[in-house]
């Protein structure tokens, strides 16, 4: 029997940080007002608002509010309110969630980080999420 462990991104990041891995600064917001406060506290010129929904393809998904994409870069605390208010309490529909969608109860507000990301796959790298779904053990 195989059981998969599903963690929200913010929990995964906390585990990495506890293991000594450097991660972007950020916190979880359960309301647009919290997203505003976190954005102000981070003091960065741009922050990323990420829907915390247990589904892949969040960046390509659509919210029932009409917002396209569950990962957005904003450039002000006011932008954080605007984007998070279209995510929190709304269903996100992705390829993985299907027509049922999944409710977004919180967002991760973190500093934008530009750096290299390495993903290895013996099956190619185009549409890596599709490749991973078809051959789950083929990525490093």
PDB file of C-alpha atoms in Angstrom:
ATOM      1  CA  UNK A   1       0.000   0.000   0.000  1.00  0.00           C
ATOM      2  CA  UNK A   2       1.326   3.423  -0.939  1.00  0.00           C
ATOM      3  CA  UNK A   3       0.401   6.541   1.012  1.00  0.00           C
ATOM      4  CA  UNK A   4       1.430   9.974  -0.120  1.00  0.00           C
ATOM      5  CA  UNK A   5       2.131  12.787   2.290  1.00  0.00           C
ATOM      6  CA  UNK A   6       0.518  16.066   1.280  1.00  0.00           C
ATOM      7  CA  UNK A   7       1.692  19.245   2.979  1.00  0.00           C
ATOM      8  CA  UNK A   8       0.867  22.841   2.286  1.00  0.00           C
ATOM      9  CA  UNK A   9       3.837  24.726   0.889  1.00  0.00           C
ATOM     10  CA  UNK A  10       4.285  26.823   4.033  1.00  0.00           C
ATOM     11  CA  UNK A  11       4.569  23.667   6.178  1.00  0.00           C
ATOM     12  CA  UNK A  12       7.127  22.183   3.796  1.00  0.00           C
ATOM     13  CA  UNK A  13       9.119  25.413   3.997  1.00  0.00           C
ATOM     14  CA  UNK A  14       9.032  25.305   7.807  1.00  0.00           C
ATOM     15  CA  UNK A  15      10.437  21.762   7.751  1.00  0.00           C
ATOM     16  CA  UNK A  16      13.208  22.816   5.371  1.00  0.00           C
ATOM     17  CA  UNK A  17      14.064  25.784   7.589  1.00  0.00           C
ATOM     18  CA  UNK A  18      14.230  23.540  10.671  1.00  0.00           C
ATOM     19  CA  UNK A  19      16.694  21.356   8.736  1.00  0.00           C
ATOM     20  CA  UNK A  20      18.926  24.368   8.091  1.00  0.00           C
ATOM     21  CA  UNK A  21      17.878  25.104   4.517  1.00  0.00           C
ATOM     22  CA  UNK A  22      17.630  28.791   3.628  1.00  0.00           C
ATOM     23  CA  UNK A  23      14.113  29.754   2.540  1.00  0.00           C
ATOM     24  CA  UNK A  24      12.447  33.040   1.531  1.00  0.00           C
ATOM     25  CA  UNK A  25      11.027  35.050   4.438  1.00  0.00           C
ATOM     26  CA  UNK A  26       7.266  34.913   4.715  1.00  0.00           C
ATOM     27  CA  UNK A  27       4.178  34.042   6.708  1.00  0.00           C
ATOM     28  CA  UNK A  28       0.705  32.617   6.221  1.00  0.00           C
ATOM     29  CA  UNK A  29      -2.252  34.987   5.982  1.00  0.00           C
ATOM     30  CA  UNK A  30      -5.826  33.917   6.624  1.00  0.00           C
ATOM     31  CA  UNK A  31      -7.315  37.270   5.649  1.00  0.00           C
ATOM     32  CA  UNK A  32      -6.512  40.130   3.262  1.00  0.00           C
ATOM     33  CA  UNK A  33      -5.716  42.345   6.274  1.00  0.00           C
ATOM     34  CA  UNK A  34      -3.120  39.811   7.455  1.00  0.00           C
ATOM     35  CA  UNK A  35      -1.645  39.705   3.926  1.00  0.00           C
ATOM     36  CA  UNK A  36      -1.358  43.509   4.051  1.00  0.00           C
ATOM     37  CA  UNK A  37       0.396  43.445   7.441  1.00  0.00           C
ATOM     38  CA  UNK A  38       2.833  40.697   6.398  1.00  0.00           C
ATOM     39  CA  UNK A  39       3.685  42.542   3.177  1.00  0.00           C
ATOM     40  CA  UNK A  40       4.419  45.732   5.139  1.00  0.00           C
ATOM     41  CA  UNK A  41       6.526  43.822   7.666  1.00  0.00           C
ATOM     42  CA  UNK A  42       8.593  42.107   4.948  1.00  0.00           C
ATOM     43  CA  UNK A  43       9.438  45.535   3.536  1.00  0.00           C
ATOM     44  CA  UNK A  44      10.385  44.058   0.167  1.00  0.00           C
ATOM     45  CA  UNK A  45       9.689  45.871  -3.109  1.00  0.00           C
ATOM     46  CA  UNK A  46       7.846  42.811  -4.369  1.00  0.00           C
ATOM     47  CA  UNK A  47       6.269  39.833  -2.638  1.00  0.00           C
ATOM     48  CA  UNK A  48       4.648  36.634  -3.843  1.00  0.00           C
ATOM     49  CA  UNK A  49       1.119  35.702  -2.819  1.00  0.00           C
ATOM     50  CA  UNK A  50       0.648  31.923  -3.090  1.00  0.00           C
ATOM     51  CA  UNK A  51      -2.665  30.140  -2.625  1.00  0.00           C
ATOM     52  CA  UNK A  52      -2.266  27.354  -0.075  1.00  0.00           C
ATOM     53  CA  UNK A  53      -4.327  24.625  -1.718  1.00  0.00           C
ATOM     54  CA  UNK A  54      -3.319  20.972  -1.812  1.00  0.00           C
ATOM     55  CA  UNK A  55      -3.196  20.707  -5.592  1.00  0.00           C
ATOM     56  CA  UNK A  56      -0.596  21.030  -8.286  1.00  0.00           C
ATOM     57  CA  UNK A  57      -0.911  23.523 -11.094  1.00  0.00           C
ATOM     58  CA  UNK A  58      -1.899  26.397  -8.804  1.00  0.00           C
ATOM     59  CA  UNK A  59      -0.106  28.888 -11.015  1.00  0.00           C
ATOM     60  CA  UNK A  60      -2.212  27.844 -14.003  1.00  0.00           C
ATOM     61  CA  UNK A  61      -5.490  27.559 -12.104  1.00  0.00           C
ATOM     62  CA  UNK A  62      -8.487  29.881 -12.000  1.00  0.00           C
ATOM     63  CA  UNK A  63     -10.422  31.048  -8.947  1.00  0.00           C
ATOM     64  CA  UNK A  64     -14.195  31.230  -8.873  1.00  0.00           C
ATOM     65  CA  UNK A  65     -13.650  34.977  -8.317  1.00  0.00           C
ATOM     66  CA  UNK A  66     -12.251  35.114 -11.867  1.00  0.00           C
ATOM     67  CA  UNK A  67      -8.621  35.595 -10.815  1.00  0.00           C
ATOM     68  CA  UNK A  68      -6.297  33.637 -13.081  1.00  0.00           C
ATOM     69  CA  UNK A  69      -3.391  31.956 -11.300  1.00  0.00           C
ATOM     70  CA  UNK A  70      -2.829  31.015  -7.677  1.00  0.00           C
ATOM     71  CA  UNK A  71       0.686  32.476  -7.546  1.00  0.00           C
ATOM     72  CA  UNK A  72       0.924  36.249  -7.984  1.00  0.00           C
ATOM     73  CA  UNK A  73       3.636  38.867  -7.539  1.00  0.00           C
ATOM     74  CA  UNK A  74       2.498  42.141  -5.969  1.00  0.00           C
ATOM     75  CA  UNK A  75       4.394  45.372  -5.460  1.00  0.00           C
ATOM     76  CA  UNK A  76       2.609  46.958  -2.492  1.00  0.00           C
ATOM     77  CA  UNK A  77       0.626  46.093   0.639  1.00  0.00           C
ATOM     78  CA  UNK A  78      -2.481  47.329  -1.194  1.00  0.00           C
ATOM     79  CA  UNK A  79      -1.722  44.870  -3.990  1.00  0.00           C
ATOM     80  CA  UNK A  80      -1.544  42.107  -1.384  1.00  0.00           C
ATOM     81  CA  UNK A  81      -5.049  42.996  -0.190  1.00  0.00           C
ATOM     82  CA  UNK A  82      -6.399  43.069  -3.735  1.00  0.00           C
ATOM     83  CA  UNK A  83      -4.947  39.704  -4.763  1.00  0.00           C
ATOM     84  CA  UNK A  84      -5.491  37.828  -1.491  1.00  0.00           C
ATOM     85  CA  UNK A  85      -9.138  38.950  -1.326  1.00  0.00           C
ATOM     86  CA  UNK A  86      -9.676  37.192  -4.671  1.00  0.00           C
ATOM     87  CA  UNK A  87      -8.050  33.995  -3.324  1.00  0.00           C
ATOM     88  CA  UNK A  88      -9.032  33.554   0.328  1.00  0.00           C
ATOM     89  CA  UNK A  89     -12.445  31.942   0.707  1.00  0.00           C
ATOM     90  CA  UNK A  90     -12.640  31.165  -3.019  1.00  0.00           C
ATOM     91  CA  UNK A  91     -12.376  27.852  -4.861  1.00  0.00           C
ATOM     92  CA  UNK A  92      -9.339  27.283  -7.059  1.00  0.00           C
ATOM     93  CA  UNK A  93      -9.843  25.113 -10.123  1.00  0.00           C
ATOM     94  CA  UNK A  94      -6.824  23.341 -11.594  1.00  0.00           C
ATOM     95  CA  UNK A  95      -6.204  20.330 -13.787  1.00  0.00           C
ATOM     96  CA  UNK A  96      -5.729  18.285 -10.599  1.00  0.00           C
ATOM     97  CA  UNK A  97      -8.811  19.524  -8.726  1.00  0.00           C
ATOM     98  CA  UNK A  98     -11.174  19.096 -11.653  1.00  0.00           C
ATOM     99  CA  UNK A  99     -14.548  20.796 -11.676  1.00  0.00           C
ATOM    100  CA  UNK A 100     -14.963  20.422  -7.898  1.00  0.00           C
ATOM    101  CA  UNK A 101     -12.093  22.807  -7.198  1.00  0.00           C
ATOM    102  CA  UNK A 102     -10.570  23.310  -3.766  1.00  0.00           C
ATOM    103  CA  UNK A 103     -11.240  26.121  -1.334  1.00  0.00           C
ATOM    104  CA  UNK A 104      -8.344  28.425  -0.515  1.00  0.00           C
ATOM    105  CA  UNK A 105      -8.436  29.234   3.196  1.00  0.00           C
ATOM    106  CA  UNK A 106      -5.037  30.906   3.406  1.00  0.00           C
ATOM    107  CA  UNK A 107      -2.197  32.306   1.352  1.00  0.00           C
ATOM    108  CA  UNK A 108       1.561  32.311   1.799  1.00  0.00           C
ATOM    109  CA  UNK A 109       2.999  35.820   1.584  1.00  0.00           C
ATOM    110  CA  UNK A 110       6.749  35.648   1.016  1.00  0.00           C
ATOM    111  CA  UNK A 111       9.581  37.656  -0.405  1.00  0.00           C
ATOM    112  CA  UNK A 112      10.186  37.196  -4.089  1.00  0.00           C
ATOM    113  CA  UNK A 113      13.300  35.132  -4.692  1.00  0.00           C
ATOM    114  CA  UNK A 114      15.135  34.901  -7.972  1.00  0.00           C
ATOM    115  CA  UNK A 115      17.554  32.015  -8.118  1.00  0.00           C
ATOM    116  CA  UNK A 116      18.334  28.779  -9.878  1.00  0.00           C
ATOM    117  CA  UNK A 117      16.057  25.780  -9.551  1.00  0.00           C
ATOM    118  CA  UNK A 118      17.273  22.383 -10.648  1.00  0.00           C
ATOM    119  CA  UNK A 119      14.913  19.537 -11.482  1.00  0.00           C
ATOM    120  CA  UNK A 120      16.286  16.348 -12.952  1.00  0.00           C
ATOM    121  CA  UNK A 121      14.144  13.946 -14.941  1.00  0.00           C
ATOM    122  CA  UNK A 122      15.014  10.941 -17.038  1.00  0.00           C
ATOM    123  CA  UNK A 123      11.849  11.640 -19.065  1.00  0.00           C
ATOM    124  CA  UNK A 124      12.472  15.201 -20.296  1.00  0.00           C
ATOM    125  CA  UNK A 125      11.619  18.557 -18.807  1.00  0.00           C
ATOM    126  CA  UNK A 126       8.762  20.048 -20.818  1.00  0.00           C
ATOM    127  CA  UNK A 127       5.514  20.212 -18.800  1.00  0.00           C
ATOM    128  CA  UNK A 128       7.332  18.688 -15.848  1.00  0.00           C
ATOM    129  CA  UNK A 129       4.104  18.356 -13.823  1.00  0.00           C
ATOM    130  CA  UNK A 130       2.604  16.136 -16.538  1.00  0.00           C
ATOM    131  CA  UNK A 131       5.811  14.097 -16.734  1.00  0.00           C
ATOM    132  CA  UNK A 132       5.804  13.721 -12.938  1.00  0.00           C
ATOM    133  CA  UNK A 133       2.169  12.560 -12.970  1.00  0.00           C
ATOM    134  CA  UNK A 134       2.903   9.929 -15.609  1.00  0.00           C
ATOM    135  CA  UNK A 135       6.196   8.738 -14.072  1.00  0.00           C
ATOM    136  CA  UNK A 136       6.220   9.736 -10.382  1.00  0.00           C
ATOM    137  CA  UNK A 137       9.613   8.178  -9.648  1.00  0.00           C
ATOM    138  CA  UNK A 138      11.386   9.717 -12.650  1.00  0.00           C
ATOM    139  CA  UNK A 139      12.343  13.074 -11.060  1.00  0.00           C
ATOM    140  CA  UNK A 140      15.196  14.094  -8.810  1.00  0.00           C
TER     141      UNK A 140
END
